[in-house]
C-alpha cells in the first residue's frame, strides 16, 4: 500500500508562501501549515511537484500566498507593489568608480574655466 503524505508550507509575515515540503522530509512541523495530503510524487516531493509554478519568479517575488487557509497565485499588482517597496540596492564598486570619474571630470572642467 502506498504511503500518504501531508504537504506543508511556511509563509512570511505578509502571507507569501516561502517554503513547501512534505511530511516525508519534515521531522518537526512547528511553524509549518498543512495544506493538503495525498499519494504520489506531487505530495511526496512537494518542493518541485505540488505547484504549477516555482515558489519564486525570476523577479524574486513569491508566486503564491496563503489566502483564507488556501494557497493562491499572487497577482501581478501584488508583485509590482512588492518590488516597488524594496530598498534601492547599494552601489557597486563599478558605480562608485564611475561616479568618481564623473566628479573628477566635472571638477577638472570647472578648474579649466576659471
PDB file of C-alpha atoms in Angstrom:
ATOM      1  CA  UNK A   1       0.000   0.000   0.000  1.00  0.00           C
ATOM      2  CA  UNK A   2       1.305   3.446  -0.948  1.00  0.00           C
ATOM      3  CA  UNK A   3       2.083   5.896   1.853  1.00  0.00           C
ATOM      4  CA  UNK A   4       0.025   9.051   2.275  1.00  0.00           C
ATOM      5  CA  UNK A   5       1.953  12.308   2.655  1.00  0.00           C
ATOM      6  CA  UNK A   6       0.993  15.694   4.037  1.00  0.00           C
ATOM      7  CA  UNK A   7       2.072  18.859   2.205  1.00  0.00           C
ATOM      8  CA  UNK A   8       3.232  21.706   4.453  1.00  0.00           C
ATOM      9  CA  UNK A   9       4.008  25.313   3.662  1.00  0.00           C
ATOM     10  CA  UNK A  10       5.675  28.160   5.511  1.00  0.00           C
ATOM     11  CA  UNK A  11       4.746  31.780   4.964  1.00  0.00           C
ATOM     12  CA  UNK A  12       6.409  35.080   5.740  1.00  0.00           C
ATOM     13  CA  UNK A  13       4.753  37.873   7.748  1.00  0.00           C
ATOM     14  CA  UNK A  14       2.904  39.053   4.606  1.00  0.00           C
ATOM     15  CA  UNK A  15       1.391  35.609   3.963  1.00  0.00           C
ATOM     16  CA  UNK A  16       3.602  34.819   0.971  1.00  0.00           C
ATOM     17  CA  UNK A  17       4.478  31.128   0.662  1.00  0.00           C
ATOM     18  CA  UNK A  18       8.250  30.935   1.070  1.00  0.00           C
ATOM     19  CA  UNK A  19       8.740  27.186   1.576  1.00  0.00           C
ATOM     20  CA  UNK A  20       6.934  23.972   0.738  1.00  0.00           C
ATOM     21  CA  UNK A  21       7.758  20.460   1.887  1.00  0.00           C
ATOM     22  CA  UNK A  22       6.335  17.044   2.619  1.00  0.00           C
ATOM     23  CA  UNK A  23       5.820  15.041   5.772  1.00  0.00           C
ATOM     24  CA  UNK A  24       8.340  12.624   4.253  1.00  0.00           C
ATOM     25  CA  UNK A  25      11.118  15.158   4.866  1.00  0.00           C
ATOM     26  CA  UNK A  26       9.994  17.150   7.912  1.00  0.00           C
ATOM     27  CA  UNK A  27      10.803  15.762  11.333  1.00  0.00           C
ATOM     28  CA  UNK A  28       9.408  18.859  13.063  1.00  0.00           C
ATOM     29  CA  UNK A  29       6.405  20.670  11.595  1.00  0.00           C
ATOM     30  CA  UNK A  30       6.344  23.526  14.120  1.00  0.00           C
ATOM     31  CA  UNK A  31       5.859  26.750  12.180  1.00  0.00           C
ATOM     32  CA  UNK A  32       4.543  24.904   9.128  1.00  0.00           C
ATOM     33  CA  UNK A  33       0.916  24.807   7.922  1.00  0.00           C
ATOM     34  CA  UNK A  34      -0.619  21.631   6.479  1.00  0.00           C
ATOM     35  CA  UNK A  35      -2.423  22.430   3.223  1.00  0.00           C
ATOM     36  CA  UNK A  36      -3.102  19.063   1.589  1.00  0.00           C
ATOM     37  CA  UNK A  37      -2.447  15.344   1.726  1.00  0.00           C
ATOM     38  CA  UNK A  38      -2.344  12.570  -0.775  1.00  0.00           C
ATOM     39  CA  UNK A  39      -0.369   9.895  -2.555  1.00  0.00           C
ATOM     40  CA  UNK A  40       2.354  10.031  -5.168  1.00  0.00           C
ATOM     41  CA  UNK A  41       5.166  12.373  -6.154  1.00  0.00           C
ATOM     42  CA  UNK A  42       3.013  15.508  -6.041  1.00  0.00           C
ATOM     43  CA  UNK A  43       2.728  15.039  -2.277  1.00  0.00           C
ATOM     44  CA  UNK A  44       5.934  13.119  -1.533  1.00  0.00           C
ATOM     45  CA  UNK A  45       8.222  15.548  -3.395  1.00  0.00           C
ATOM     46  CA  UNK A  46       6.113  18.668  -2.993  1.00  0.00           C
ATOM     47  CA  UNK A  47       9.077  21.057  -3.425  1.00  0.00           C
ATOM     48  CA  UNK A  48       9.097  20.602  -7.187  1.00  0.00           C
ATOM     49  CA  UNK A  49       5.790  18.921  -7.926  1.00  0.00           C
ATOM     50  CA  UNK A  50       2.972  20.452  -5.912  1.00  0.00           C
ATOM     51  CA  UNK A  51       2.567  23.882  -7.514  1.00  0.00           C
ATOM     52  CA  UNK A  52       2.408  24.524 -11.259  1.00  0.00           C
ATOM     53  CA  UNK A  53       4.932  27.376 -10.955  1.00  0.00           C
ATOM     54  CA  UNK A  54       8.124  27.517  -8.890  1.00  0.00           C
ATOM     55  CA  UNK A  55       7.830  29.189  -5.468  1.00  0.00           C
ATOM     56  CA  UNK A  56       9.662  32.272  -6.775  1.00  0.00           C
ATOM     57  CA  UNK A  57       9.604  34.007 -10.136  1.00  0.00           C
ATOM     58  CA  UNK A  58      12.649  35.453 -11.918  1.00  0.00           C
ATOM     59  CA  UNK A  59      11.937  38.812 -10.225  1.00  0.00           C
ATOM     60  CA  UNK A  60      12.470  37.225  -6.804  1.00  0.00           C
ATOM     61  CA  UNK A  61       8.805  37.524  -5.853  1.00  0.00           C
ATOM     62  CA  UNK A  62       6.911  34.618  -4.327  1.00  0.00           C
ATOM     63  CA  UNK A  63       4.372  33.257  -6.813  1.00  0.00           C
ATOM     64  CA  UNK A  64       1.962  32.025  -4.138  1.00  0.00           C
ATOM     65  CA  UNK A  65       0.302  33.278  -0.968  1.00  0.00           C
ATOM     66  CA  UNK A  66      -1.890  31.724   1.685  1.00  0.00           C
ATOM     67  CA  UNK A  67      -5.378  33.211   1.401  1.00  0.00           C
ATOM     68  CA  UNK A  68      -8.043  32.032   3.847  1.00  0.00           C
ATOM     69  CA  UNK A  69      -6.019  28.894   4.557  1.00  0.00           C
ATOM     70  CA  UNK A  70      -5.664  28.016   0.870  1.00  0.00           C
ATOM     71  CA  UNK A  71      -2.683  28.535  -1.452  1.00  0.00           C
ATOM     72  CA  UNK A  72      -3.423  31.061  -4.200  1.00  0.00           C
ATOM     73  CA  UNK A  73      -1.472  32.680  -7.005  1.00  0.00           C
ATOM     74  CA  UNK A  74      -0.321  36.220  -6.261  1.00  0.00           C
ATOM     75  CA  UNK A  75      -1.468  38.910  -8.648  1.00  0.00           C
ATOM     76  CA  UNK A  76       0.865  40.977 -10.801  1.00  0.00           C
ATOM     77  CA  UNK A  77      -0.264  44.034  -8.811  1.00  0.00           C
ATOM     78  CA  UNK A  78       0.886  42.381  -5.565  1.00  0.00           C
ATOM     79  CA  UNK A  79       4.263  41.538  -7.089  1.00  0.00           C
ATOM     80  CA  UNK A  80       4.681  45.037  -8.544  1.00  0.00           C
ATOM     81  CA  UNK A  81       3.949  46.576  -5.126  1.00  0.00           C
ATOM     82  CA  UNK A  82       6.480  44.238  -3.502  1.00  0.00           C
ATOM     83  CA  UNK A  83       9.175  45.213  -5.999  1.00  0.00           C
ATOM     84  CA  UNK A  84       8.406  48.935  -5.565  1.00  0.00           C
ATOM     85  CA  UNK A  85       8.748  48.599  -1.775  1.00  0.00           C
ATOM     86  CA  UNK A  86      12.226  47.046  -1.976  1.00  0.00           C
ATOM     87  CA  UNK A  87      15.072  49.295  -0.869  1.00  0.00           C
ATOM     88  CA  UNK A  88      17.383  50.580  -3.574  1.00  0.00           C
ATOM     89  CA  UNK A  89      20.450  48.376  -3.986  1.00  0.00           C
ATOM     90  CA  UNK A  90      23.755  49.571  -2.617  1.00  0.00           C
ATOM     91  CA  UNK A  91      26.051  50.987  -5.310  1.00  0.00           C
ATOM     92  CA  UNK A  92      28.562  48.519  -6.688  1.00  0.00           C
ATOM     93  CA  UNK A  93      32.290  49.176  -6.812  1.00  0.00           C
ATOM     94  CA  UNK A  94      31.912  49.982 -10.521  1.00  0.00           C
ATOM     95  CA  UNK A  95      29.144  52.509  -9.726  1.00  0.00           C
ATOM     96  CA  UNK A  96      31.448  54.205  -7.222  1.00  0.00           C
ATOM     97  CA  UNK A  97      34.352  54.374  -9.698  1.00  0.00           C
ATOM     98  CA  UNK A  98      32.089  55.795 -12.423  1.00  0.00           C
ATOM     99  CA  UNK A  99      30.770  58.433 -10.005  1.00  0.00           C
ATOM    100  CA  UNK A 100      34.303  59.387  -9.020  1.00  0.00           C
ATOM    101  CA  UNK A 101      35.325  59.700 -12.681  1.00  0.00           C
ATOM    102  CA  UNK A 102      32.298  61.894 -13.437  1.00  0.00           C
ATOM    103  CA  UNK A 103      33.029  64.049 -10.388  1.00  0.00           C
ATOM    104  CA  UNK A 104      36.699  64.393 -11.314  1.00  0.00           C
ATOM    105  CA  UNK A 105      35.786  65.344 -14.912  1.00  0.00           C
ATOM    106  CA  UNK A 106      33.336  67.960 -13.628  1.00  0.00           C
ATOM    107  CA  UNK A 107      35.888  69.468 -11.217  1.00  0.00           C
ATOM    108  CA  UNK A 108      38.581  69.464 -13.922  1.00  0.00           C
ATOM    109  CA  UNK A 109      36.269  71.270 -16.374  1.00  0.00           C
ATOM    110  CA  UNK A 110      35.373  73.833 -13.682  1.00  0.00           C
ATOM    111  CA  UNK A 111      39.026  74.465 -12.885  1.00  0.00           C
ATOM    112  CA  UNK A 112      39.873  74.959 -16.589  1.00  0.00           C
ATOM    113  CA  UNK A 113      37.124  77.561 -16.983  1.00  0.00           C
ATOM    114  CA  UNK A 114      38.431  79.721 -14.119  1.00  0.00           C
TER     115      UNK A 114
END
